[in-house]
Structure formats: C-alpha cells, structure tokens
Coordinates of N, CA and C and ligand atoms in Angstrom, one line a residue:
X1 N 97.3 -17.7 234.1 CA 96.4 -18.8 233.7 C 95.2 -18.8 234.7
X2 N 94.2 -18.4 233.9 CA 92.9 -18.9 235.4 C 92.4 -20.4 235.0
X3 N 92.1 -20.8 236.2 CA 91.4 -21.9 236.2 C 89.5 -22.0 236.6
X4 N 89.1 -23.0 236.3 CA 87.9 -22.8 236.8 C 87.4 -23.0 238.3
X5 N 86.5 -21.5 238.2 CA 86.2 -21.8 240.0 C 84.8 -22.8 240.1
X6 N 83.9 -22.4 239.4 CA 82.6 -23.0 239.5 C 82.3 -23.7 238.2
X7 N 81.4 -25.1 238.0 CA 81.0 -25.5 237.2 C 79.7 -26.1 237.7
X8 N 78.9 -26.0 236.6 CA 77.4 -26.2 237.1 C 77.0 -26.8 235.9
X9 N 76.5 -28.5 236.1 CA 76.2 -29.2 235.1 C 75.1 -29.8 235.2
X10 N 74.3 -29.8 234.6 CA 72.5 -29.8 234.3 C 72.1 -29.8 235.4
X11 N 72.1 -28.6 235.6 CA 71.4 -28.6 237.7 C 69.8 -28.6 236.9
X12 N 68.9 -29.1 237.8 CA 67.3 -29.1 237.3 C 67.0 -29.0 239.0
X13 N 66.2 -27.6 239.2 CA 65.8 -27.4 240.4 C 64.1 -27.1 240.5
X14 N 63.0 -27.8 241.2 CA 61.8 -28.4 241.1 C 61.2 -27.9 242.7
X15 N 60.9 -26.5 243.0 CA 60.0 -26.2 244.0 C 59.2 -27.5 244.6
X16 N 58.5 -27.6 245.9 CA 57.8 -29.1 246.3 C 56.7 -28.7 245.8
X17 N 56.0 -27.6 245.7 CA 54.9 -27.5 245.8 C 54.6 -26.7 244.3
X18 N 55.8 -27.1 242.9 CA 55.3 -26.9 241.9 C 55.4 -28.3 240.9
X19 N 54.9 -28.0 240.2 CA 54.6 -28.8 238.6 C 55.8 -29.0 238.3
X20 N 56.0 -27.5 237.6 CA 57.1 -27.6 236.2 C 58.2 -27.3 237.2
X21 N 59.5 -27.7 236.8 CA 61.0 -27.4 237.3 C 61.2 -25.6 237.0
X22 N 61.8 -25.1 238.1 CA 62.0 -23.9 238.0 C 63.4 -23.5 237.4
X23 N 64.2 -24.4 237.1 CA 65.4 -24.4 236.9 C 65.7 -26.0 235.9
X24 N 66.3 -25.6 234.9 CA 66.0 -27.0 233.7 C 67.2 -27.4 233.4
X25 N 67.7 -28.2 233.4 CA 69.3 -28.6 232.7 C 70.2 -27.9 232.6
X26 N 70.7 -26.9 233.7 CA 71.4 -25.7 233.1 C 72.4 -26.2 233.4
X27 N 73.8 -25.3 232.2 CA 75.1 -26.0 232.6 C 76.0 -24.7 232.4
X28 N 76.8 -24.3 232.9 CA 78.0 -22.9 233.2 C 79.4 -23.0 233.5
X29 N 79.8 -22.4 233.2 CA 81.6 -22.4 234.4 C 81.7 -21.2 234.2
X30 N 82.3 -20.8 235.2 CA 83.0 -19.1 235.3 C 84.4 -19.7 236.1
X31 N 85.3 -18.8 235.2 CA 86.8 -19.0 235.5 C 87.3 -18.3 236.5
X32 N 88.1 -18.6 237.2 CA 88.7 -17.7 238.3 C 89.0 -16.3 237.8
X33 N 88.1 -14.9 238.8 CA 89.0 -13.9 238.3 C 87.5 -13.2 237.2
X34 N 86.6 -14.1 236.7 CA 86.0 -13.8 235.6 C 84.7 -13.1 236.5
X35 N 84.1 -12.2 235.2 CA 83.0 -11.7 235.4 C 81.6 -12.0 234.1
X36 N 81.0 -13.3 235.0 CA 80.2 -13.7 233.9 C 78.1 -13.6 234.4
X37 N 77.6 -12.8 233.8 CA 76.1 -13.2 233.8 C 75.2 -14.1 233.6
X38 N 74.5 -14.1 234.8 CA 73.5 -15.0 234.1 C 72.0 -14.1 234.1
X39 N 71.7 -14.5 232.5 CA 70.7 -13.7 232.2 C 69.5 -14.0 231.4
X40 N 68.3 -13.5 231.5 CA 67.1 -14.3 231.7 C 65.9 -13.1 232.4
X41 N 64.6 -13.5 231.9 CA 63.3 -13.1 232.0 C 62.8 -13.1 233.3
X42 N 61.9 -12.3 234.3 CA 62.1 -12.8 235.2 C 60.8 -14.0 235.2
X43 N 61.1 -14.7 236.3 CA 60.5 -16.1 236.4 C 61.5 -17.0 236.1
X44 N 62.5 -16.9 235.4 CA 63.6 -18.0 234.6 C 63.9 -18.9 235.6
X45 N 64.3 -18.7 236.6 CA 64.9 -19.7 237.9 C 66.1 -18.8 238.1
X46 N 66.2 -17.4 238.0 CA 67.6 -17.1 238.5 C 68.7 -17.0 240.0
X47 N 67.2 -16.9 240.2 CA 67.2 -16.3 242.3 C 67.3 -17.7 242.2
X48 N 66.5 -18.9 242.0 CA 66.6 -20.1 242.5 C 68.7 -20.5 242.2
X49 N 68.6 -20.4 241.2 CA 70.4 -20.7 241.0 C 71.2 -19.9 242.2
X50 N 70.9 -19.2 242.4 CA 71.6 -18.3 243.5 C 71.4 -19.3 244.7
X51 N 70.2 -19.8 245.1 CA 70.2 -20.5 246.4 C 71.1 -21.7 246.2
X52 N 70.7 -22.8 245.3 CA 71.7 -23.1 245.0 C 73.0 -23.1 245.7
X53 N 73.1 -22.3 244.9 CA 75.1 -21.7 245.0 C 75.3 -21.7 246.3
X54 N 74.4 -21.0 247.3 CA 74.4 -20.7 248.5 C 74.0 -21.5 249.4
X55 N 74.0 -23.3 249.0 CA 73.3 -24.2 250.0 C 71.9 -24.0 251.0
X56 N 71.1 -23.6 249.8 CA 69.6 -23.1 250.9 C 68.4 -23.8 250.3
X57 N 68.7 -24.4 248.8 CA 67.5 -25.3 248.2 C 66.4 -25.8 249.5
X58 N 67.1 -26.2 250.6 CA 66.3 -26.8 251.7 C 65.3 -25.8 252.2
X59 N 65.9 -24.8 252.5 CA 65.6 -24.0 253.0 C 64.0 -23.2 252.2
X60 N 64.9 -23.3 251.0 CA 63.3 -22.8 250.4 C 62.6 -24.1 249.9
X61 N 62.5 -25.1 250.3 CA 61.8 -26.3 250.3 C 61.6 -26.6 248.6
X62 N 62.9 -26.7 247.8 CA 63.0 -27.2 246.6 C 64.0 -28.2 246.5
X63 N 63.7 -29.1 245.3 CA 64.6 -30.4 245.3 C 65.6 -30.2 243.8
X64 N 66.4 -30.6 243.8 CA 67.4 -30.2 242.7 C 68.4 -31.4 242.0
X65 N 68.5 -31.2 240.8 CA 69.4 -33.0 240.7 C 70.3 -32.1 239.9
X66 N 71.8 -32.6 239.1 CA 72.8 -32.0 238.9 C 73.9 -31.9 240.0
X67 N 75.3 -31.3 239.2 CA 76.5 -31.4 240.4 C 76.7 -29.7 240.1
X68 N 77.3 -29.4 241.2 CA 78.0 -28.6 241.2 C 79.2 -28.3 241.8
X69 N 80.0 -28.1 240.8 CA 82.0 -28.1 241.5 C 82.4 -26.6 242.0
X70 N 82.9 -26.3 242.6 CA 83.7 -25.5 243.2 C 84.5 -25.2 243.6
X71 N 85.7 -24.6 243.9 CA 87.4 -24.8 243.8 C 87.5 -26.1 244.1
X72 N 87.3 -27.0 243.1 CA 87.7 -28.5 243.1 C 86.7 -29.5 243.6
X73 N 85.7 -29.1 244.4 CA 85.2 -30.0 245.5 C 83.5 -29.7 244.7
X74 N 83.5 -31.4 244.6 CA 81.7 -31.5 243.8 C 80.7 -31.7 244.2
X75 N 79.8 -31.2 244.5 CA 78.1 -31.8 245.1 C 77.4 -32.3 243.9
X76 N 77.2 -33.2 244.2 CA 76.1 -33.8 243.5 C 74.7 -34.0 244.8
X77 N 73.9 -33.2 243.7 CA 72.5 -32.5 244.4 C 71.7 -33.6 245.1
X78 N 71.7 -35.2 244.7 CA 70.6 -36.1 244.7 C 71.8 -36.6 245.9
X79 N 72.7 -36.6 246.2 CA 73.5 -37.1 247.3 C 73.7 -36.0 248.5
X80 N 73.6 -34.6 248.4 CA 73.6 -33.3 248.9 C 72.8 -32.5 248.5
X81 N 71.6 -32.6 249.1 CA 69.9 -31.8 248.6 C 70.7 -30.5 249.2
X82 N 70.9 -30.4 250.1 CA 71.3 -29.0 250.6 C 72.2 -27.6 249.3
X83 N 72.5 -28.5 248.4 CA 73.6 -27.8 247.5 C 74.9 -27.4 248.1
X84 N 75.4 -26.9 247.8 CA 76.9 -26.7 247.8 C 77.0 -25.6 249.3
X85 N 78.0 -26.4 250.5 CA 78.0 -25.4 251.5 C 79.0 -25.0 251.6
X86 N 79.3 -23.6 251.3 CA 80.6 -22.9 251.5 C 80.3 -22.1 251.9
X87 N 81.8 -21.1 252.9 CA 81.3 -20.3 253.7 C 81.3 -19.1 253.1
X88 N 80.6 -17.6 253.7 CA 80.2 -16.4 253.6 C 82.1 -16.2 253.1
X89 N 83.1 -16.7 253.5 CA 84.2 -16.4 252.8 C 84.7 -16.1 251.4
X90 N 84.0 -17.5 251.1 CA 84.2 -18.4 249.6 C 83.3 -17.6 248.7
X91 N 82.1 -17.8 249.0 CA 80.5 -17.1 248.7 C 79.8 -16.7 249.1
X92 N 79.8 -15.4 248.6 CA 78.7 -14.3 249.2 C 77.7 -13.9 248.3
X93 N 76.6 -13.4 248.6 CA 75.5 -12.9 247.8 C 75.1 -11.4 248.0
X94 N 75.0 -10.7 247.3 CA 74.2 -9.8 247.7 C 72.7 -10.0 247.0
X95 N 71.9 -9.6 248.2 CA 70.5 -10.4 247.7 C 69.5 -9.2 246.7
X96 N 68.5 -9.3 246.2 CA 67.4 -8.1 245.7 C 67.3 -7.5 246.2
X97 N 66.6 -7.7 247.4 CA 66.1 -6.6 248.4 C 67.1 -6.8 249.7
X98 N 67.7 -5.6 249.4 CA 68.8 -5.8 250.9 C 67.8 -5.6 252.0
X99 N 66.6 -4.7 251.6 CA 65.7 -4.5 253.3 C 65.4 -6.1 253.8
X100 N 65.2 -7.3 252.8 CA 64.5 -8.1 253.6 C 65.9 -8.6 254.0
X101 N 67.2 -8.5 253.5 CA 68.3 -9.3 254.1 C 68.9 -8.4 255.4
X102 N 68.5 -7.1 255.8 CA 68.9 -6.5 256.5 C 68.4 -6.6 258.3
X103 N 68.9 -6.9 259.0 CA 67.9 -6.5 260.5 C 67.0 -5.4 260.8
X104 N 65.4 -4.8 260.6 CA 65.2 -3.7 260.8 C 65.2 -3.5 262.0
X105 N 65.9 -4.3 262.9 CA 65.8 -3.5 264.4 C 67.0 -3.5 265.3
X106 N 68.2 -3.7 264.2 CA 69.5 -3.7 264.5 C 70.2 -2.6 263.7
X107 N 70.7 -1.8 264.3 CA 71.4 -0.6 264.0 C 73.0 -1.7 262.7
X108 N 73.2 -0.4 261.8 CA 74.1 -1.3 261.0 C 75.3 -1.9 262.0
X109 N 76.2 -1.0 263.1 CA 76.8 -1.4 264.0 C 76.3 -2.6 264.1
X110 N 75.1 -2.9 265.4 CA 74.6 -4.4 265.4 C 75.3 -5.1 264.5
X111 N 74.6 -5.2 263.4 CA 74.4 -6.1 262.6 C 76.1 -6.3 262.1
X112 N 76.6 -5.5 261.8 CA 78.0 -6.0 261.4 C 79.1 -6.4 262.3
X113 N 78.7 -6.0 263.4 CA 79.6 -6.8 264.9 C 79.1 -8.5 264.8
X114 N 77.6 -8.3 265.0 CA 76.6 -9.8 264.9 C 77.4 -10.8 263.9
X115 N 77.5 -9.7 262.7 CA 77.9 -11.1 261.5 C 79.7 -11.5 261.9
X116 N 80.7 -10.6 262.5 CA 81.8 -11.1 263.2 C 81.8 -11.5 263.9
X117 N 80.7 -11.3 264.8 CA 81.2 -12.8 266.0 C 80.3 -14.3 265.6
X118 N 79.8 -14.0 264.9 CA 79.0 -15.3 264.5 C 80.3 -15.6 263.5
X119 N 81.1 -15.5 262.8 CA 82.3 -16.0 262.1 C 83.4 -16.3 262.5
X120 N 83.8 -14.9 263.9 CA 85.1 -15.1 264.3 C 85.2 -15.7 266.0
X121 N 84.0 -15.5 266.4 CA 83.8 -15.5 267.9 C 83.9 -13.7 268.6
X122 N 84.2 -14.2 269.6 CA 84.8 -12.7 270.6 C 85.7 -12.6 269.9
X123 N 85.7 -11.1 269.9 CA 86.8 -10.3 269.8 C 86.8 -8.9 270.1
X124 N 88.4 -8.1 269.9 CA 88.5 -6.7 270.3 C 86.7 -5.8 269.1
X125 N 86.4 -5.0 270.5 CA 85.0 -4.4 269.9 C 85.8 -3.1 268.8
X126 N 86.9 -2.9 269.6 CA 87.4 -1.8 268.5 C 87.6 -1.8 267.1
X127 N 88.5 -2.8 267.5 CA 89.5 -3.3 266.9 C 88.1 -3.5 265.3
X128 N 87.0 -4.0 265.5 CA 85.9 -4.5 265.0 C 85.4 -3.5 264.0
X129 N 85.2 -2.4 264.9 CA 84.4 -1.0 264.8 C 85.6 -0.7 263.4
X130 N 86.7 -0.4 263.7 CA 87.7 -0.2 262.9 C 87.2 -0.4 261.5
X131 N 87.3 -1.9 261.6 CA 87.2 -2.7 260.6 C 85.8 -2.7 259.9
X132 N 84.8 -2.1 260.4 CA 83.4 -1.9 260.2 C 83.6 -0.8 259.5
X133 N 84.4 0.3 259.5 CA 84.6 1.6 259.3 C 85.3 1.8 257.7
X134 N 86.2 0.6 258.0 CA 87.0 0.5 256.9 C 86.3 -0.4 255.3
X135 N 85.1 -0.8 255.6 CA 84.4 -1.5 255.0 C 83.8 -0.8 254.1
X136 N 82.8 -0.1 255.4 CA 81.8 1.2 254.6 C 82.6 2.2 253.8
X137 N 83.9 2.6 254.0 CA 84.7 3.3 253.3 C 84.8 2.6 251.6
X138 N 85.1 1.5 251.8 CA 85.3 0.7 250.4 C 84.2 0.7 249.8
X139 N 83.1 0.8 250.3 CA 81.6 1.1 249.3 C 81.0 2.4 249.5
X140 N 81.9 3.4 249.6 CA 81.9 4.6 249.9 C 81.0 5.1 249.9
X141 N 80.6 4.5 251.9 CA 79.9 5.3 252.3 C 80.2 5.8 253.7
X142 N 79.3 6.8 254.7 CA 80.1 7.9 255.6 C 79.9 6.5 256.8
X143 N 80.9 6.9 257.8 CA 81.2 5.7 259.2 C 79.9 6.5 259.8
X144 N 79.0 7.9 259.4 CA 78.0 8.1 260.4 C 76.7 6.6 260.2
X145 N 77.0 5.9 259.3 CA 76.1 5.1 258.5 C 75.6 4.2 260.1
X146 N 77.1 3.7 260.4 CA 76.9 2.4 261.4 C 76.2 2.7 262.3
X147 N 75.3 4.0 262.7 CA 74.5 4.0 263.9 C 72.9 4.5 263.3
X148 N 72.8 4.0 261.9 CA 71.4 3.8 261.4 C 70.7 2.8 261.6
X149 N 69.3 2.5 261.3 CA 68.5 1.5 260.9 C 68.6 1.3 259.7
X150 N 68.2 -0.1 259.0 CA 67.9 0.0 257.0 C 66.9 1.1 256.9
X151 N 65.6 1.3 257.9 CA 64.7 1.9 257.0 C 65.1 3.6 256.8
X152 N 66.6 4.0 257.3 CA 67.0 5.3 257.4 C 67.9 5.5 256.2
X153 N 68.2 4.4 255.8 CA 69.1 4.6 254.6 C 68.4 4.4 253.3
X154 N 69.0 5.1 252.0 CA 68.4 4.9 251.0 C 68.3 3.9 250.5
X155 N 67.6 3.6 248.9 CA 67.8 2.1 248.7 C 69.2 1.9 247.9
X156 N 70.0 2.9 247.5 CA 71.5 2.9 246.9 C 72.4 2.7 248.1
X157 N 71.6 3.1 249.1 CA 73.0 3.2 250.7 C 73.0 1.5 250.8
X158 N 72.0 1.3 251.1 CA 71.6 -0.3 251.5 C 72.1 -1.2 250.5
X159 N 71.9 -0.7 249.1 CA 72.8 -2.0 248.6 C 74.5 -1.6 248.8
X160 N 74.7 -0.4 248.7 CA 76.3 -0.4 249.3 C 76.8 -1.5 250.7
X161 N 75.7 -1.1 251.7 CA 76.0 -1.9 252.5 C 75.9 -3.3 252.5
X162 N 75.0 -4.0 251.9 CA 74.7 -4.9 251.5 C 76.1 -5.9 250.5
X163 N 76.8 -5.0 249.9 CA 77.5 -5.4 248.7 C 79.1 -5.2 250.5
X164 N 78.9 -4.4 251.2 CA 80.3 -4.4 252.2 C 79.6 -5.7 253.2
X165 N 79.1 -5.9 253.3 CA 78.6 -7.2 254.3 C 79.2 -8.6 253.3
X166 N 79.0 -8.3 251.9 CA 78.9 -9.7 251.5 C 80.6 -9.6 251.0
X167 N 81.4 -8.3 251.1 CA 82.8 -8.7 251.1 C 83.4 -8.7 252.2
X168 N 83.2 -9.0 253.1 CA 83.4 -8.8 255.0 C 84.5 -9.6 254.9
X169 N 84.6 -11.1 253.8 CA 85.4 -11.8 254.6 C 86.3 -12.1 253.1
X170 N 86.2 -11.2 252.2 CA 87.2 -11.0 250.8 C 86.9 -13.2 249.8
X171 N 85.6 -13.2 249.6 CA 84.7 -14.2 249.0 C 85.3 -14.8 247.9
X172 N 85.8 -15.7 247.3 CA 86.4 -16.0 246.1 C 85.4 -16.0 244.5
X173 N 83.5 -15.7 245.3 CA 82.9 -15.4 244.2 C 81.7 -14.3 244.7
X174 N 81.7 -13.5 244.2 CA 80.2 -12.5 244.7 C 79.2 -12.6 243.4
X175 N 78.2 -12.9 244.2 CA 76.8 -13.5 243.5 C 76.1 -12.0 243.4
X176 N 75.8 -11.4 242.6 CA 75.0 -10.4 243.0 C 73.6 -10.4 241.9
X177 N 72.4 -10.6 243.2 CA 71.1 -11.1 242.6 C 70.3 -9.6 242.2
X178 N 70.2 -9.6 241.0 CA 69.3 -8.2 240.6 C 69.6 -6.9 241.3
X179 N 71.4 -7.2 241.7 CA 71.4 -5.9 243.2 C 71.1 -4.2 242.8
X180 N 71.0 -4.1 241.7 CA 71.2 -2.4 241.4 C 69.8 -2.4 240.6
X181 N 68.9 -3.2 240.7 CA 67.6 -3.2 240.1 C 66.8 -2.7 240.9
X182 N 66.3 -1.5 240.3 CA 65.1 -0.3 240.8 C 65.9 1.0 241.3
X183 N 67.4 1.0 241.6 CA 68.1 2.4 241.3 C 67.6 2.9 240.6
X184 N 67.9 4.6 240.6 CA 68.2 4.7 239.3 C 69.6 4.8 238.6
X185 N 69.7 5.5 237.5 CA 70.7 5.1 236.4 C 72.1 5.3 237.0
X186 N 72.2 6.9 237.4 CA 73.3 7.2 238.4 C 74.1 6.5 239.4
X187 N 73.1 5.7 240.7 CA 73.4 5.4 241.5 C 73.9 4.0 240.8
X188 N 73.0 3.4 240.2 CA 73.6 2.0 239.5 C 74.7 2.1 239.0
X189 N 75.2 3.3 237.9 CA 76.6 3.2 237.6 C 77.7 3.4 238.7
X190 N 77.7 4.6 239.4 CA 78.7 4.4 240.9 C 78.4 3.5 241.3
X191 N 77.4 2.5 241.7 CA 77.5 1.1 242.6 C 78.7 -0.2 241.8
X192 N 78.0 -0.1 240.2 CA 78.6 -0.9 239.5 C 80.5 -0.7 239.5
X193 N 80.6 0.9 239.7 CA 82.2 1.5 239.5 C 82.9 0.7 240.7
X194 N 82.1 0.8 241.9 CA 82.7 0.7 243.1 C 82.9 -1.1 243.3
X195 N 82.1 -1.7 242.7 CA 82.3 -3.2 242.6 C 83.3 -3.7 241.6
X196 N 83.3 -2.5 240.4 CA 84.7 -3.3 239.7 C 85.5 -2.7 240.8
X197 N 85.3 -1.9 241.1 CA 87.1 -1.5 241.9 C 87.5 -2.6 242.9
X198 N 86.8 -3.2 243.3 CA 86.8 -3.9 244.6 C 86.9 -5.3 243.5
X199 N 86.2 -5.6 242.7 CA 87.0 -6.9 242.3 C 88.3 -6.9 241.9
X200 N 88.9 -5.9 241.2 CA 90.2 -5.8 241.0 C 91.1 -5.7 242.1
X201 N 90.9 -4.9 243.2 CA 91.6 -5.3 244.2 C 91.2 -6.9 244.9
X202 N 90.5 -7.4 244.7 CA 90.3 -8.8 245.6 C 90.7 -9.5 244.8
X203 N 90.3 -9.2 243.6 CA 90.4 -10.9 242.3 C 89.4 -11.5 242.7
X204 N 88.4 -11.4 243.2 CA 86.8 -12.0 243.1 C 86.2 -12.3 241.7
X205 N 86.2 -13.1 241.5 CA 85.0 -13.5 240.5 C 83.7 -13.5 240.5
X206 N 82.7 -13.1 239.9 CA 81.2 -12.2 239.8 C 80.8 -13.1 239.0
X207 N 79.6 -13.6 239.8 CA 78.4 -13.7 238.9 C 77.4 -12.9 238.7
X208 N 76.7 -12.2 238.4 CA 75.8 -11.0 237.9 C 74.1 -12.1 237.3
X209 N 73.6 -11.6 238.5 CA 72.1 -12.5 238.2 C 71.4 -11.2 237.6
X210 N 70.9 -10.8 236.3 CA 70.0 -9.8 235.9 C 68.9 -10.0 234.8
X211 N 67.9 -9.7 234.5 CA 67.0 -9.4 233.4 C 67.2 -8.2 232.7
X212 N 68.3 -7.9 232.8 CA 68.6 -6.5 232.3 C 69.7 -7.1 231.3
X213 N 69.8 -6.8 229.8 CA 70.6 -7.4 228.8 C 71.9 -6.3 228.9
X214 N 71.4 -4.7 228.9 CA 72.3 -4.2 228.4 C 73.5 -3.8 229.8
X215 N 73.1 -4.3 231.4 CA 73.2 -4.4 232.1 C 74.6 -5.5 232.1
X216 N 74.0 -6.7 232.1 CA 74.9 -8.1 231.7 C 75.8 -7.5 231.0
X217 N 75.7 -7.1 229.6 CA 76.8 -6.8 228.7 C 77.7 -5.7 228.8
X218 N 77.6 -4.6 229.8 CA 78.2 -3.9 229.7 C 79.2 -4.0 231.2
X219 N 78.6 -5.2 232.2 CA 79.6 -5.1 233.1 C 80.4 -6.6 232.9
X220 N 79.2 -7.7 232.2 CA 80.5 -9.0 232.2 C 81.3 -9.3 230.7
X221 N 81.8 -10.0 231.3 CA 82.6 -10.2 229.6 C 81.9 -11.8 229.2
X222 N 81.1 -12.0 229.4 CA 80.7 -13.0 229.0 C 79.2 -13.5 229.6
X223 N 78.2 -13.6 228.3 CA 76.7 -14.1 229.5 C 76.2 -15.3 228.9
X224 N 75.6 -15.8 230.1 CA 74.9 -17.3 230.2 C 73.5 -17.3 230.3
X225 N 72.7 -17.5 229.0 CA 71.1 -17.7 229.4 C 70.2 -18.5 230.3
X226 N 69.3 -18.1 230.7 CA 68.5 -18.6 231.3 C 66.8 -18.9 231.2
X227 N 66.3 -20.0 231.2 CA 64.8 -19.7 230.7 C 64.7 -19.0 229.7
X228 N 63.6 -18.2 229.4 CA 63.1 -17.6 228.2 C 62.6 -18.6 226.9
X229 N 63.3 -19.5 226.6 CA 62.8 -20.7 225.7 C 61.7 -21.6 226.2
X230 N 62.3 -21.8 227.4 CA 61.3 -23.3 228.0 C 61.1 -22.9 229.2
X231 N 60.3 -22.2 229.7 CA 59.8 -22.0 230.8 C 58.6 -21.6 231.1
Ligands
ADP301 P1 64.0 -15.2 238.6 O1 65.0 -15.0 239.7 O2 64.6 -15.6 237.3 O3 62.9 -14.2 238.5 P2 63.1 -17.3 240.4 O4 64.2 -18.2 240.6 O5 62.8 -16.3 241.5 O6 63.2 -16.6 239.0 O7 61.7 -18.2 240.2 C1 61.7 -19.2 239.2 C2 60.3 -19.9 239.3 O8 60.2 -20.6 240.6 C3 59.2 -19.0 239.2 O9 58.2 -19.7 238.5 C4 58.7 -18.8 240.6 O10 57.4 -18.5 240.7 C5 59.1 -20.1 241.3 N1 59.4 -19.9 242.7 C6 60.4 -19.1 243.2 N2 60.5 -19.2 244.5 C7 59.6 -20.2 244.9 C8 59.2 -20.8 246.1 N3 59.8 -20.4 247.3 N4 58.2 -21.7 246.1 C9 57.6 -22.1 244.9 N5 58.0 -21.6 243.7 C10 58.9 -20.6 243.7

C-alpha cells in the first residue's frame, strides 16, 4: 500500500516584482514510491513549484498562499512564506543548469566533501573519498571525475553528477527540473536508465518538472498540468 508523500493544494505563487501570479491554484499528490510529472509550457511556473518544494520562495523574493503536506507535516504558505523546509535528505533537486548549481572553482572532490561536512560535520577524509567514489559509480561515471572542474566535464557528465549530489543522502523525493533538457537523445535515455535504476533501488519518489510531453509520458506513470490555459 503506498501512501501519500506530498500534497499540494491551491499553491498561488506571485513574484514581488510581478503583476500576474506565476503559479495559480495548483493542486497534486504524488504517492510514495510514484513517478509523477509536472508538465507545462515554458513560462508555466514550473521551476517556481520546485522552489517551493525546496523552501527558497524567499529567496527568490516571491510570495505564495496555499499548503503544502509532506510525509504528514503541513505548511501553510501565508503562516510559512519560506515554503516547506526539509532537508537535502527528504528533498533533493537536481536543478536545469547543473553549471550554475555547481562550484566552478571547486574541483568535484571539493565540492562533494564541502556538501558532507556541511551535513555531517568532520569526518574520516577517506572513509568520505570512498563514499564519493561510490556515488559517481551509481551514475556511472569514472572516480577520475572527482579531480575535475564543471567546466571540464560534459553537459551529460554534469547532470550525472548533479543527479549523485542530489542522491548523497538517499531523498524520499527527487525533483528533477528540466534535468536532461538540451542532451541529446542518447545521453538523455542512459541518464533517464540510470535514474530508474536508482529509484528502484532507493524507492524514491520522482517528480519530473518538463515541457517535454513525450518525455513526461514515457518516464511517469502519471502527469499533472501546468499553465498553458491561464498564463
Ligand atoms: P517554467 O519553469 O515553467 O519555465 P518559471 O517558474 O521559471 O516557469 O517562471 C514562471 C513565471 O515566473 C515566468 O513568467 C517567469 O518570467 C517568472 N519568473 C521566474 N523567476 C522569476 C524571478 N526570479 N523574478 C520574477 N519573475 C520570475
């Protein structure tokens, strides 16, 4: 029996420095375990739903009314402007452009030690490396990777890594925003292969943010529109 992990009931999310709401009454559940899309034109508000999810509405200086539940526990947006704060455990994103989400002046090493000790504190450096090693493996790519920069790797390497950063800590939902948009066709299908494998082994539940229809339907079993009528 799954139960529901997320529900999202007429979120309406309103940039400060726009007019019209970027995001309108939208309402969803994705069940534990499920792999569901949300899909939409771009402009719809889909990245915006992702901040959202990710407690950063602040951050990108938009206001938002609506609740949003997640393993049990509700925000309501006009009591919690921030949106919903769970950790990089619970929810992960992999973002559009992994270069802007990447450090360009931190070797991947860096950067994937940086994101462990910012989670776990000190710890064994090996023991770390290991575990860094074992990561890139799961998004099969080579351990020569960890002593690159982003701008050395491709743009298929980078969302690999990108997609092993955001399962670092085995997430109960991976958001993934437009992630295999501008591959090409090849590399998107091995990316997509390597993400079902990895949800089946985790039992992660996917949300799939795309403007891509035949995209949505051939990796979720179920999609949720977005914009395109009233936007
Ligand atoms: P999508 O992901 O579907 O392409 P977005 O969520 O990125 O859509 O954008 C939805 C709407 O919000 C668009 O009209 C966009 O111009 C606007 N928008 C996005 N980000 C910002 C921002 N930081 N400030 C103001 N408006 C924004």
């Amino acid at each position: 029996m799954s139960g529901i992990l997320l529900q999202v009931e007429n979120l309406t999310i309103r940039y400060r420095d726009a007019a019209e709401p970027a995001v309108r009454e939208l309402c969803f559940q994705l069940a534990e375990g499920e792999s569901l899309s949300l899909h939409g034109p771009s402009g719809a508000g889909k990245s915006t739903v992702a901040w959202a999810l990710m407690g950063m509405l602040e951050a990108y200086r938009a206001i938002g009314t609506g609740r949003i539940t997640f393993a049990g526990e509700t925000v309501d947006l006009e009591e919690s402007p921030r949106g919903l704060r769970r950790s990089w455990r619970e929810i992960a994103l992999v973002p559009q452009s992994s270069m802007s989400a990447l450090n360009p002046v931190r070797t991947v090493e860096q950067t994937m030690l940086e994101m462990m000790e910012a989670h776990e504190g000190r710890g064994s450096r090996r023991e770390r490396i290991r575990r860094c090693e074992a990561l890139l493996q799961l998004v099969r790519l080579d351990a020569a990777v960890l002593h690159s920069y982003p701008h050395e790797l491709s743009g298929g390497m980078r969302q690999r890594l990108s997609i092993a950063l955001a399962v670092m800590y085995h997430p109960r939902l991976l958001i993934l925003d437009e992630a295999t948009t501008g591959l090409d066709l090849l590399v998107e299908a091995d990316i997509l292969g390597t993400i079902r494998k990895l949800r089946e082994r985790e039992g992660m539940s996917i949300l799939m943010i795309t403007h891509d229809r035949r995209l949505a339907d051939a990796f979720c079993s179920r999609r949720v529109e977005i914009g395109g009528g009233h936007g």
